[in-house]
Structure formats: C-alpha cells, structure tokens
PDB file of C-alpha atoms in Angstrom:
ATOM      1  CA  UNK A 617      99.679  93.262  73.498  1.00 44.00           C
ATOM      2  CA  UNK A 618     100.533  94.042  70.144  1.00 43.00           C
ATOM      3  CA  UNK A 619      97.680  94.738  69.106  1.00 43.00           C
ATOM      4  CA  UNK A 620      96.665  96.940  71.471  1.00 46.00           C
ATOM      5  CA  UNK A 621      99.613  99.373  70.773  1.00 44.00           C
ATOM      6  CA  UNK A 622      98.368  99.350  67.055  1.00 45.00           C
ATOM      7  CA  UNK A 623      95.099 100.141  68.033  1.00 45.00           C
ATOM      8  CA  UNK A 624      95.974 102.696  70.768  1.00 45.00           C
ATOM      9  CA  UNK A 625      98.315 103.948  67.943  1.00 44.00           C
ATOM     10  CA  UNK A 626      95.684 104.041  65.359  1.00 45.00           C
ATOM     11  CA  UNK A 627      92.672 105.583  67.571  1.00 43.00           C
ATOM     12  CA  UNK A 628      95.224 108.547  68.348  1.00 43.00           C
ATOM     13  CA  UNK A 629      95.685 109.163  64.612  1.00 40.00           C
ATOM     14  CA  UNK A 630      92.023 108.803  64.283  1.00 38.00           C
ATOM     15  CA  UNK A 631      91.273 111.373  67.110  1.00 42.00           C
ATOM     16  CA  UNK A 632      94.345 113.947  65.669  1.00 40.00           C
ATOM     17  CA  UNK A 633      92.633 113.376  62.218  1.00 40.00           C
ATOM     18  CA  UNK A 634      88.998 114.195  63.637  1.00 38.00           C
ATOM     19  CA  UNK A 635      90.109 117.362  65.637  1.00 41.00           C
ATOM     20  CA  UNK A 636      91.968 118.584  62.967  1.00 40.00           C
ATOM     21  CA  UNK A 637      89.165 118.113  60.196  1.00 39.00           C
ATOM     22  CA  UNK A 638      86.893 119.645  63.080  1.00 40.00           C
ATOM     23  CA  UNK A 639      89.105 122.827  63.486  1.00 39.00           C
ATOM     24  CA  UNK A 640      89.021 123.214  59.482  1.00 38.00           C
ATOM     25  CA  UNK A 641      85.507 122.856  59.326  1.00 37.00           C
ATOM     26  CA  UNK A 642      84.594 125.685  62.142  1.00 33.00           C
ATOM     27  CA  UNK A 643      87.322 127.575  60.758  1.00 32.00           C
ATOM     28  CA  UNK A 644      85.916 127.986  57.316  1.00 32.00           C
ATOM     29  CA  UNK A 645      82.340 128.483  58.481  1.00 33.00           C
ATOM     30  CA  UNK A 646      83.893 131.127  60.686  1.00 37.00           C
ATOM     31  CA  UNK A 647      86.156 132.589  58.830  1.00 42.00           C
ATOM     32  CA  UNK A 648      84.107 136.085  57.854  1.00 55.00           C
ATOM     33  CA  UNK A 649      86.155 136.183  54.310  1.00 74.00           C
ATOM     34  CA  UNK A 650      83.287 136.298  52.435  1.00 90.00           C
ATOM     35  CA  UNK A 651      83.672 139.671  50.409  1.00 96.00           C
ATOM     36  CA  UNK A 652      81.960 140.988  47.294  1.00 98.00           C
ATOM     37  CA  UNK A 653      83.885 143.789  44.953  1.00 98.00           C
ATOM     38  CA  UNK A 654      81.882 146.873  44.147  1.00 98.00           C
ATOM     39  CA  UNK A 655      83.424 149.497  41.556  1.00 98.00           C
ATOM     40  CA  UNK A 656      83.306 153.094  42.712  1.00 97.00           C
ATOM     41  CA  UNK A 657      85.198 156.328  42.030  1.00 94.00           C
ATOM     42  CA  UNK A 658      88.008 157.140  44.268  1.00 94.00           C
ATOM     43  CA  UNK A 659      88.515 160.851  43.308  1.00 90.00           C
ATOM     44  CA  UNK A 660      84.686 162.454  43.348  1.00 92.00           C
ATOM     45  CA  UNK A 661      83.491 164.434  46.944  1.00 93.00           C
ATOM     46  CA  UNK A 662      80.146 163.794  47.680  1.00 94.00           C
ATOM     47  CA  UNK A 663      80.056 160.540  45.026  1.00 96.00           C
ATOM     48  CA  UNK A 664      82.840 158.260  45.596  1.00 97.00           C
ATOM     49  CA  UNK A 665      86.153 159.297  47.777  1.00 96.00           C
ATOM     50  CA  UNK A 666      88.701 157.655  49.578  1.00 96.00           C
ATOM     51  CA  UNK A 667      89.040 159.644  52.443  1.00 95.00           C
ATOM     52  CA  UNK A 668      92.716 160.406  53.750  1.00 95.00           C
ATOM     53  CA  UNK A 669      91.754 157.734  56.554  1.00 97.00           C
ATOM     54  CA  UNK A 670      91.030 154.834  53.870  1.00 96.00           C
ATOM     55  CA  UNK A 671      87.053 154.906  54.543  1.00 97.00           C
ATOM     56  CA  UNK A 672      84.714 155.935  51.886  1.00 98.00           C
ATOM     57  CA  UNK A 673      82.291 158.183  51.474  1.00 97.00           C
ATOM     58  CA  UNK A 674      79.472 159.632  48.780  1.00 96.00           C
ATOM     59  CA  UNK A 675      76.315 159.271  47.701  1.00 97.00           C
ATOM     60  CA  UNK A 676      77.269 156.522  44.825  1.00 98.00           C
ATOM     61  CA  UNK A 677      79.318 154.456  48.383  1.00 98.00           C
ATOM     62  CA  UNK A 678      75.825 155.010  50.616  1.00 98.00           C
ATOM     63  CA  UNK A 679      73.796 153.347  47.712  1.00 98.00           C
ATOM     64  CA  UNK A 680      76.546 150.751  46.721  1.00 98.00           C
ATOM     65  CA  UNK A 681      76.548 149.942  50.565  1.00 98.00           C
ATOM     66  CA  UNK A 682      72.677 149.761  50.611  1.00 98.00           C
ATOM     67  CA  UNK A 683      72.495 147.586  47.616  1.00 98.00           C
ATOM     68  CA  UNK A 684      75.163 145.358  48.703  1.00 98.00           C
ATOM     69  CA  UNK A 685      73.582 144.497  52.246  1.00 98.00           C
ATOM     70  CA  UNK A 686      70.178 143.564  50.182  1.00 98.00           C
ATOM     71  CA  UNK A 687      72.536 141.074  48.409  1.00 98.00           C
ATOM     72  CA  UNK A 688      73.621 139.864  52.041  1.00 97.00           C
ATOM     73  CA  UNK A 689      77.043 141.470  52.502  1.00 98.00           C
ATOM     74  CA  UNK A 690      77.723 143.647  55.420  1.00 97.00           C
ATOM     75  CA  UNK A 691      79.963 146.978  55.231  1.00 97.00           C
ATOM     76  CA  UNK A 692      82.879 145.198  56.373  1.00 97.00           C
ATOM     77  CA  UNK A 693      82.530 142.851  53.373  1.00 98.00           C
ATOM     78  CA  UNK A 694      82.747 144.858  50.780  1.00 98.00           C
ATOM     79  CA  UNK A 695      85.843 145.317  48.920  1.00 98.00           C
ATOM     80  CA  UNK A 696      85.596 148.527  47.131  1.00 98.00           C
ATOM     81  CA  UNK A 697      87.817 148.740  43.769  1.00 98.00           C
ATOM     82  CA  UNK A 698      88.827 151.733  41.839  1.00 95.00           C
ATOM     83  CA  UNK A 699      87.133 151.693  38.445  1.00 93.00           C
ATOM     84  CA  UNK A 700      88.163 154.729  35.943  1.00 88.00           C
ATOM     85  CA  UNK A 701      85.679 155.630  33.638  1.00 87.00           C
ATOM     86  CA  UNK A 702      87.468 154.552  30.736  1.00 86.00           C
ATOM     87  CA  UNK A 703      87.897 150.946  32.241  1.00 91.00           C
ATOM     88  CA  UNK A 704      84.227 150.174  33.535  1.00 94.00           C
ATOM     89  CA  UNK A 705      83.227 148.148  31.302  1.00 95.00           C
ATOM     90  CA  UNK A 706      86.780 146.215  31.306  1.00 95.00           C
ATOM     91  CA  UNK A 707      86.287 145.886  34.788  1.00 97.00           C
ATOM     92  CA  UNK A 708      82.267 144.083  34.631  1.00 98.00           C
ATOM     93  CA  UNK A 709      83.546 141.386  31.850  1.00 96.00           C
ATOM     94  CA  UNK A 710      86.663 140.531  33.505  1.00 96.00           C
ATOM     95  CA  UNK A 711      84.910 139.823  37.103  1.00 96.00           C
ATOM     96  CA  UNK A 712      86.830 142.536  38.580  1.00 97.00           C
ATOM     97  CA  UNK A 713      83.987 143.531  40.505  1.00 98.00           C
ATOM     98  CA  UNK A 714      80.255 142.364  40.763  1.00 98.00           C
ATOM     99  CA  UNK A 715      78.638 145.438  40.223  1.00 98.00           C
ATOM    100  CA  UNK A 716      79.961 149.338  39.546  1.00 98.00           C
ATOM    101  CA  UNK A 717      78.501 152.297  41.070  1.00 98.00           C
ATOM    102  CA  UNK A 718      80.352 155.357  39.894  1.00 96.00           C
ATOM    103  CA  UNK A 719      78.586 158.287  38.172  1.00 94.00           C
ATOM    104  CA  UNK A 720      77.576 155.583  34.707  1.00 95.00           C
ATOM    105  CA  UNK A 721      75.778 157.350  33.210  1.00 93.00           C
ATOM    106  CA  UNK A 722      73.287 154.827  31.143  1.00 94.00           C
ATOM    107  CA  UNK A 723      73.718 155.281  26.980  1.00 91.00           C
ATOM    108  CA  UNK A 724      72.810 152.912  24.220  1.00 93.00           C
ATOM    109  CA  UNK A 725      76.191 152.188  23.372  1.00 92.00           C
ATOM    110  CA  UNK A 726      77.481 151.173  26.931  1.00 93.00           C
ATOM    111  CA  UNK A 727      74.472 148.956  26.780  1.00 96.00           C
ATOM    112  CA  UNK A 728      76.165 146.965  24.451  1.00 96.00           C
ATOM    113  CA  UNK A 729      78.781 145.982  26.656  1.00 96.00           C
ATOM    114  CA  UNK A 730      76.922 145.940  29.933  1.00 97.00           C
ATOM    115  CA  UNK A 731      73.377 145.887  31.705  1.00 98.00           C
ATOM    116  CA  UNK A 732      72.270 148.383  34.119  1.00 98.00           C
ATOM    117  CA  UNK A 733      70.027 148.775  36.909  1.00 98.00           C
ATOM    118  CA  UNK A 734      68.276 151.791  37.640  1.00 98.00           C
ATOM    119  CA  UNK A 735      68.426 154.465  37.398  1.00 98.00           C
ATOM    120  CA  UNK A 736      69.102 155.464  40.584  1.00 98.00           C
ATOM    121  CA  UNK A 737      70.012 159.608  39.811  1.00 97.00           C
ATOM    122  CA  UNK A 738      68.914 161.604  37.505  1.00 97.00           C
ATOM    123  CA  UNK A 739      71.612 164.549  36.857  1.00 95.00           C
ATOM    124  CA  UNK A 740      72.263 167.301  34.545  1.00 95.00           C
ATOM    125  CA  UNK A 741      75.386 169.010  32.877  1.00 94.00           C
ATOM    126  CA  UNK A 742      75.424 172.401  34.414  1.00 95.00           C
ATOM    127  CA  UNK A 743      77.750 175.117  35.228  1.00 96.00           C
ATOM    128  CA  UNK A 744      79.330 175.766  39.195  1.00 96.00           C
ATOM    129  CA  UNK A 745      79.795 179.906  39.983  1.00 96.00           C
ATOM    130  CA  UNK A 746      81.157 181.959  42.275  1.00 96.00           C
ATOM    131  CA  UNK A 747      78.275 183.199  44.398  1.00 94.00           C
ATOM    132  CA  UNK A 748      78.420 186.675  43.596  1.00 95.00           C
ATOM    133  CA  UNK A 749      78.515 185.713  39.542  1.00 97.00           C
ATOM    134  CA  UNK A 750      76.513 187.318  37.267  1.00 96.00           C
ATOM    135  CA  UNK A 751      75.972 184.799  34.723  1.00 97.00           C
ATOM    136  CA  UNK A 752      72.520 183.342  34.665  1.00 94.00           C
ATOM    137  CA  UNK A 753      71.993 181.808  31.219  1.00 94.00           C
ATOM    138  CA  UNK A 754      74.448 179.658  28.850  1.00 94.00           C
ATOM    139  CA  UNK A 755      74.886 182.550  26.651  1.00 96.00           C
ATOM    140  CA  UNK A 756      76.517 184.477  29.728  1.00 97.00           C
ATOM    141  CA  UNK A 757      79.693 182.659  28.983  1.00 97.00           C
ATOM    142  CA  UNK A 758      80.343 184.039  25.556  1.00 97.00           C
ATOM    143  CA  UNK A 759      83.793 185.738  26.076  1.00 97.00           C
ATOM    144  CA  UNK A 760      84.047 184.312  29.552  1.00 97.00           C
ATOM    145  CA  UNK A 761      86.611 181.297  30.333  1.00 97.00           C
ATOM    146  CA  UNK A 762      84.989 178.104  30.869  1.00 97.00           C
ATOM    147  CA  UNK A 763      86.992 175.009  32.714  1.00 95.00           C
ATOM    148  CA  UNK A 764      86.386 171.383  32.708  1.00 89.00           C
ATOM    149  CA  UNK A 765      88.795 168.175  32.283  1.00 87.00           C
ATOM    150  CA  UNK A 766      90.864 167.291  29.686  1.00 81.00           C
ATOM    151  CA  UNK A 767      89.202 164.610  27.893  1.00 69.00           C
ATOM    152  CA  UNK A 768      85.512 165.802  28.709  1.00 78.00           C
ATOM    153  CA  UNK A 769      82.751 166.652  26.352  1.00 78.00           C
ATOM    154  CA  UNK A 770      81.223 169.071  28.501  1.00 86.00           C
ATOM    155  CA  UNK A 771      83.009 171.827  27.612  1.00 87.00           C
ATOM    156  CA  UNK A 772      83.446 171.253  24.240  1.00 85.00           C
ATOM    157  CA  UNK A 773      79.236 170.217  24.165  1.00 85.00           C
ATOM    158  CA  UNK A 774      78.813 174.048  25.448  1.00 91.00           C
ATOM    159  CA  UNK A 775      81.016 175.691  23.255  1.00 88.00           C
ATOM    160  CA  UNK A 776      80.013 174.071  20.161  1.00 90.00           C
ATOM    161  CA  UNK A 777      75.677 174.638  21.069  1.00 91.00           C
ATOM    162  CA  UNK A 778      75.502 177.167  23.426  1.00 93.00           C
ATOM    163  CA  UNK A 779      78.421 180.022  23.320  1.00 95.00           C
ATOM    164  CA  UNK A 780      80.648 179.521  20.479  1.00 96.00           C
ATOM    165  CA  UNK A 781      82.642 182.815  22.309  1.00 96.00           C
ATOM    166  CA  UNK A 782      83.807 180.617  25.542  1.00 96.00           C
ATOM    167  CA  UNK A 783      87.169 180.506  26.265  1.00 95.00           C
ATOM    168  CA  UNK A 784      87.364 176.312  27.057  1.00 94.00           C
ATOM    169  CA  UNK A 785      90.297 175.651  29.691  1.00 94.00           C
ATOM    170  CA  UNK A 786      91.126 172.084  30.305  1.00 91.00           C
ATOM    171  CA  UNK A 787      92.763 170.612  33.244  1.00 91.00           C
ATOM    172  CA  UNK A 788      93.784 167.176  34.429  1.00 84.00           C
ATOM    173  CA  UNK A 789      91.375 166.993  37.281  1.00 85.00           C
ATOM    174  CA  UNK A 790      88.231 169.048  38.824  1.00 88.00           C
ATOM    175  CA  UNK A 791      90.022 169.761  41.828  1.00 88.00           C
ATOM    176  CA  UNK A 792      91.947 171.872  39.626  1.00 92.00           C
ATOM    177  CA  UNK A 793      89.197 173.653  38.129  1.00 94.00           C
ATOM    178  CA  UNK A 794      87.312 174.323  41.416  1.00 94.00           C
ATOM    179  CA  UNK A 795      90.834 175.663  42.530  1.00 94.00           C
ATOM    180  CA  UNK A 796      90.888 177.702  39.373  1.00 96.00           C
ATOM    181  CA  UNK A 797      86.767 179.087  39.747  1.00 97.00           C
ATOM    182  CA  UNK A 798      87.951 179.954  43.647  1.00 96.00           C
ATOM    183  CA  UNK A 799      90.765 181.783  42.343  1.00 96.00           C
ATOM    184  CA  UNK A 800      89.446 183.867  39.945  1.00 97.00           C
ATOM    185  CA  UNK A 801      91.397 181.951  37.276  1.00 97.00           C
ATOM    186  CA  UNK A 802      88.069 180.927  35.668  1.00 98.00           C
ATOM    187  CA  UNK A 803      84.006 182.043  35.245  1.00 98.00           C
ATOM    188  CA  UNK A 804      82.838 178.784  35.033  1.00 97.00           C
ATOM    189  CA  UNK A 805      83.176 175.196  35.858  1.00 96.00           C
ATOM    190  CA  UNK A 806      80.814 172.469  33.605  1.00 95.00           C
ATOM    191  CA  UNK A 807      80.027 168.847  34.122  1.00 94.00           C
ATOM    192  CA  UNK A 808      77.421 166.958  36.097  1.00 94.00           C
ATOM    193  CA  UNK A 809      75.245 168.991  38.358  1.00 94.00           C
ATOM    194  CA  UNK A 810      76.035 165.922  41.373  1.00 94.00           C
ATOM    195  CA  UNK A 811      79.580 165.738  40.211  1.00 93.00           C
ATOM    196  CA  UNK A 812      80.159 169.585  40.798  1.00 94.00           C
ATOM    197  CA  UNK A 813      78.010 169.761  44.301  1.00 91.00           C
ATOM    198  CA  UNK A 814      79.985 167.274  45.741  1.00 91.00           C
ATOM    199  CA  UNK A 815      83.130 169.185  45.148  1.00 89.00           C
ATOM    200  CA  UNK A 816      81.186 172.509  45.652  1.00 87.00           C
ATOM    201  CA  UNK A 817      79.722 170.694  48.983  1.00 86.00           C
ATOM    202  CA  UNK A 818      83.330 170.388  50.730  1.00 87.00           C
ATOM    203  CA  UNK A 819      83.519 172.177  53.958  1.00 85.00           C
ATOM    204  CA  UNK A 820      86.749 174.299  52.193  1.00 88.00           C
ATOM    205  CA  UNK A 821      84.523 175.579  49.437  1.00 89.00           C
ATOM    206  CA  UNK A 822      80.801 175.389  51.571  1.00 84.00           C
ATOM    207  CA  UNK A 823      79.066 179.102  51.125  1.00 88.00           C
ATOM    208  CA  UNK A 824      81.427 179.904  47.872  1.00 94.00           C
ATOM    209  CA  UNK A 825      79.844 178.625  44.859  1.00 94.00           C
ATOM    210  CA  UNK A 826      76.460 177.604  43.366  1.00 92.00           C
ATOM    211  CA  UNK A 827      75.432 175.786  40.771  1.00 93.00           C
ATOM    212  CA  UNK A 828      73.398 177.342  37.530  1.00 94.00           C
ATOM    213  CA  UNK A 829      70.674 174.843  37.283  1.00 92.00           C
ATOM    214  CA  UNK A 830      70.889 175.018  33.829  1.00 93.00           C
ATOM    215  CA  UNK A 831      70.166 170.881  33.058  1.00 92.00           C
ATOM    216  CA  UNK A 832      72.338 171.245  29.850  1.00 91.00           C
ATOM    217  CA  UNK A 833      71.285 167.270  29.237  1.00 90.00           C
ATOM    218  CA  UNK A 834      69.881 164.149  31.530  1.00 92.00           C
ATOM    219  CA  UNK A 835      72.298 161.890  33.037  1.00 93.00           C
ATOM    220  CA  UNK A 836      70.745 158.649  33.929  1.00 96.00           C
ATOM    221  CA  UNK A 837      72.897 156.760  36.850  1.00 97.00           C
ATOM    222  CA  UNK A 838      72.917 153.370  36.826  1.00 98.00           C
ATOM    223  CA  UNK A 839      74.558 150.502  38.854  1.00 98.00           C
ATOM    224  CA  UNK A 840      76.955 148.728  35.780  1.00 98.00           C
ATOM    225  CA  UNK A 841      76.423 144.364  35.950  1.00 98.00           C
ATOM    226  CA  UNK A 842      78.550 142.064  33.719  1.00 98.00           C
ATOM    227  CA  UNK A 843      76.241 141.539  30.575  1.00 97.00           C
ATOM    228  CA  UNK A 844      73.655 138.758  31.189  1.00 97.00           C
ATOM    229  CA  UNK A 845      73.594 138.846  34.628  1.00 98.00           C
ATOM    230  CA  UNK A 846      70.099 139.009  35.276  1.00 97.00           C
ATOM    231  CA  UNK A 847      69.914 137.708  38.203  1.00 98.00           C
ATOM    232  CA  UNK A 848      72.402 140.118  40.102  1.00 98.00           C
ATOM    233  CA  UNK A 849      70.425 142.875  38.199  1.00 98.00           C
ATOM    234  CA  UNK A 850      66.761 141.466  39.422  1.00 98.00           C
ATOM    235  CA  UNK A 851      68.232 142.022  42.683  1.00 98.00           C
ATOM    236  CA  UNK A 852      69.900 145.410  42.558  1.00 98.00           C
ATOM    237  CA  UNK A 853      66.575 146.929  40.888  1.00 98.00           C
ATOM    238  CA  UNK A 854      64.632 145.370  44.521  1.00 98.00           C
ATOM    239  CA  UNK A 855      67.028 146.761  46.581  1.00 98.00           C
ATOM    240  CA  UNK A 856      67.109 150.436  45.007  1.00 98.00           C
ATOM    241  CA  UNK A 857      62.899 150.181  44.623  1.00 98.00           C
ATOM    242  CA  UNK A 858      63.509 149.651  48.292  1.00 98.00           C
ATOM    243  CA  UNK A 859      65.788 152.287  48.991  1.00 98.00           C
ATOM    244  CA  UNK A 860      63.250 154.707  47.463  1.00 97.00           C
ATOM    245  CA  UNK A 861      60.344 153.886  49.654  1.00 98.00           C
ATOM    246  CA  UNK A 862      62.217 153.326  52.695  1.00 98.00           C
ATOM    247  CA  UNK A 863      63.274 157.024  52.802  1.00 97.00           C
ATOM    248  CA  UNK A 864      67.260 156.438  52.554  1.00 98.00           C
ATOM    249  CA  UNK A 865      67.919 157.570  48.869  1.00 98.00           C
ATOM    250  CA  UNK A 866      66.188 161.130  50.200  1.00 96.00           C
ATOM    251  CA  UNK A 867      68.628 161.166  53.058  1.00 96.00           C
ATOM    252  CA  UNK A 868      71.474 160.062  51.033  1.00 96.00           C
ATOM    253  CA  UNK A 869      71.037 162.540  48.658  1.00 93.00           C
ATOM    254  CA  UNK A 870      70.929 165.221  51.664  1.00 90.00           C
ATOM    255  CA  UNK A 871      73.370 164.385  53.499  1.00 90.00           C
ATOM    256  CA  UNK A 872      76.013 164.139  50.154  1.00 90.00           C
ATOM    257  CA  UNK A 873      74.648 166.921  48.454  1.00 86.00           C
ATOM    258  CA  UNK A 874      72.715 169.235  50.551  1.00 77.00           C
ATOM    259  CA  UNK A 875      75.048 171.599  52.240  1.00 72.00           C
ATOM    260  CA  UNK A 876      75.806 173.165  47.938  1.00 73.00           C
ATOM    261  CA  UNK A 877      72.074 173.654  47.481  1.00 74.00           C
ATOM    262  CA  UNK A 878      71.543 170.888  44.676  1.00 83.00           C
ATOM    263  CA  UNK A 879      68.242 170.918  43.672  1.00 84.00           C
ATOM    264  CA  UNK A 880      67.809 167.182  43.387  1.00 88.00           C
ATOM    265  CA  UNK A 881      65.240 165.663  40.456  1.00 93.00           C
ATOM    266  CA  UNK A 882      62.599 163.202  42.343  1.00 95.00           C
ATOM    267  CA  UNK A 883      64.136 159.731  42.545  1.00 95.00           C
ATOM    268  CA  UNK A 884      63.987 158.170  39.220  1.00 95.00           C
ATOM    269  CA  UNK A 885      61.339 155.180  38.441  1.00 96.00           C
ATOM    270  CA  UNK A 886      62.876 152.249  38.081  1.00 94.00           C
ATOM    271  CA  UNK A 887      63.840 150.951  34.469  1.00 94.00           C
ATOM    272  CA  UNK A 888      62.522 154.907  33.012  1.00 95.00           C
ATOM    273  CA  UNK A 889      65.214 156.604  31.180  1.00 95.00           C
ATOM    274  CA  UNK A 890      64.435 160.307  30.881  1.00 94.00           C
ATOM    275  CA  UNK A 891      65.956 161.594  26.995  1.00 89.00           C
TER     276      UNK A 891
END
C-alpha cells in the first residue's frame, strides 16, 4: 500500500513536471519575440519619421522593411532604433542594431569603421526654393541668405566653391530652415536633394517649393553592417538587387518623394559608387 502512494505520488510529479516542460516548450516556439533592430532616422519626412502615432514612415523605413523581411523578419518584428548621424557607427560595433538605414552616405573613411551594402540611392546636395524664385544657378546666391544646420558642410561647401557672397544661416534643425524659406526669412535651403523633398513633400509645404537640381556632389546611400559581417551584407545586397527588379524601389521612391517633383537618378548598380 505504501508503495502505491509513492508511486501515485511520484507519477503526479512526473505528469506536473511533463505539462509544465510541455507548456515552456510551446510557449517559446510560440512566443513571436523574435525581433531584429534596424537603425533609422527619426526626424527626416519622406526618409525616416516617427509619426505622431508611433508608426514609421520614409523611403529609408520602406527599404529597411523590405530588406528585413528578405532576412525573415516580418514588420511587426522589427524594432526600429534611433541612430544620430554622429553615433552610427557607435551604434554597428556595439550591436545596437543589425543593420542602419538612415541617409549614410558611403565615404572611404566610414569604411573604415563599417561595411556597406548598396548603394541603394544615389542623391545630390542641392538647393530647395520658393516656387516663384528666381535663382537658377549656384552663383544666384551671391548676396542672397542661404540656410542649412548647424554642424553641416553644405553650406559652408557652397560658400567656400560656389558663391563666396552667401549669407550662410545656421539653425538647429531643417524644420527650421524650411520654416525660415516659407517665411521669407531665407532664399535658400542646401543639403541632400532626398533629404529636402521629403520635407518639401509634406502635405503643409506640397505646391510651395522646388528643388534646383543643381547635384552640387553624389551621395551614395548605403545600408551601414557591423565591420566583417559579410554574411548579413551578402544578404542585404540580394534583397536590394531584388527590390530593384521587382519594381518596389520605383514605387518607394514615388510614393516618398514624388508629390516635390524629385527627379530621382536610376536605381544605383549594386556595389558601383558614382565619384
């Protein structure tokens, strides 16, 4: 009899053991945490926003979000991460993120630090005008006030090769110096040509402003990997090759940048860096 209670006693541990083990095991099959950390801009329209809701939206999220899904993560399992320019490369070598889409511009010395697939953009410092502006050519801006963000080289890049006469205005943000073209406050707005349609693309600014399509230099976007990481990089090359021929960079690019009249460069080979 005694032994019977053991073993009834035993066989109930067993079974508690078993169902528990059981739950764990569908629970962690089940559990959907499986997540992967892409770096984008929080602050750029048509690039890389966080809208008032908490979604995102741009043209660097659509081909984060397209890249990521070749990798085998669906939107809801990305975890998008703020990544300032000044910390991107921080951000790759720490593992803060797996991968960093955010207007990077490819240059020998950030190669240094990082790899980088792509390019998937090729832009170009210009200028953003009223509509009814006059100015057609870099020169224009002698004696006219020119705006970009403190910090930049744009400005300064324009000033010091193109019209020695500008008046540069810095401020802490390109909001600002949208707000400051609108106003009247400034002639001229420089940075990226994708960097100023997004903001120029808004529905508060759409029909205001165009952009000079001056290509002051050639910005080469690419998608920022922790150095060494070949095979992450393999794979993010496939997946924007694949983006390219399966029509969705084109309608990225439209539906991001179209409404400010960007005139888009043809998507970018592959591994081609244009000087």
């Amino acid at each position: 009899m005694k032994l019977r209670k053991v073993t009834a006693a035993s066989a109930a541990v067993l079974a508690l053991t078993v169902g528990a083990t059981a739950c764990g095991g569908s629970s962690d099959s089940g559990s959907g945490d499986k997540k992967i950390k892409v770096g984008i801009k929080f602050d750029q329209p048509g690039l890389g926003l966080k809208e008032p809701s908490g979604s995102f939206s741009g043209f660097d999220v659509d081909v984060a979000t397209y890249v990521a899904k070749e990798l085998g993560y669906k939107p809801s399992e990305i975890q998008w991460v703020e990544t300032k320019s000044a910390d991107r490369e921080n951000a790759l070598s720490r593992g803060d993120v797996k991968f960093i889409a955010a207007t990077y511009s490819i240059t020998d010395e950030r190669k240094q630090k990082v790899d980088f697939a792509g390019p998937y953009l090729l832009a170009h410092q210009d200028l953003l005008l009223k509509k009814d502006s006059t100015i057609s050519k870099g020169t224009d801006l002698n004696g006219k006030k020119l705006c970009s963000v403190t910090g930049s080289t744009s400005a300064q890049n324009v000033h010091d090769t193109i019209a020695p006469k500008a008046q540069l205005k810095e401020y802490s943000g390109y909001s600002e110096c949208i707000a400051a073209l609108q106003s009247g406050a400034v002639d001229a707005v420089t940075t990226d040509d994708s960097i100023l349609a997004g903001f120029a693309a808004q529905d508060k600014y759409q029909g205001q402003f165009k952009l000079a399509g001056l290509k002051l230099s050639n910005e080469n976007y690419g998608i920022g990997v922790k150095k060494g990481d070949t095979a992450t990089l393999d794979k993010i090359n496939e997946a924007l090759e694949k983006m390219v021929s399966d029509d969705s960079w084109r309608k990225a690019v439209d539906k991001n940048f179209g409404p400010a009249g960007y005139k888009n460069e043809p998507a970018p080979t592959i591994g081609q860096i244009v000087k």
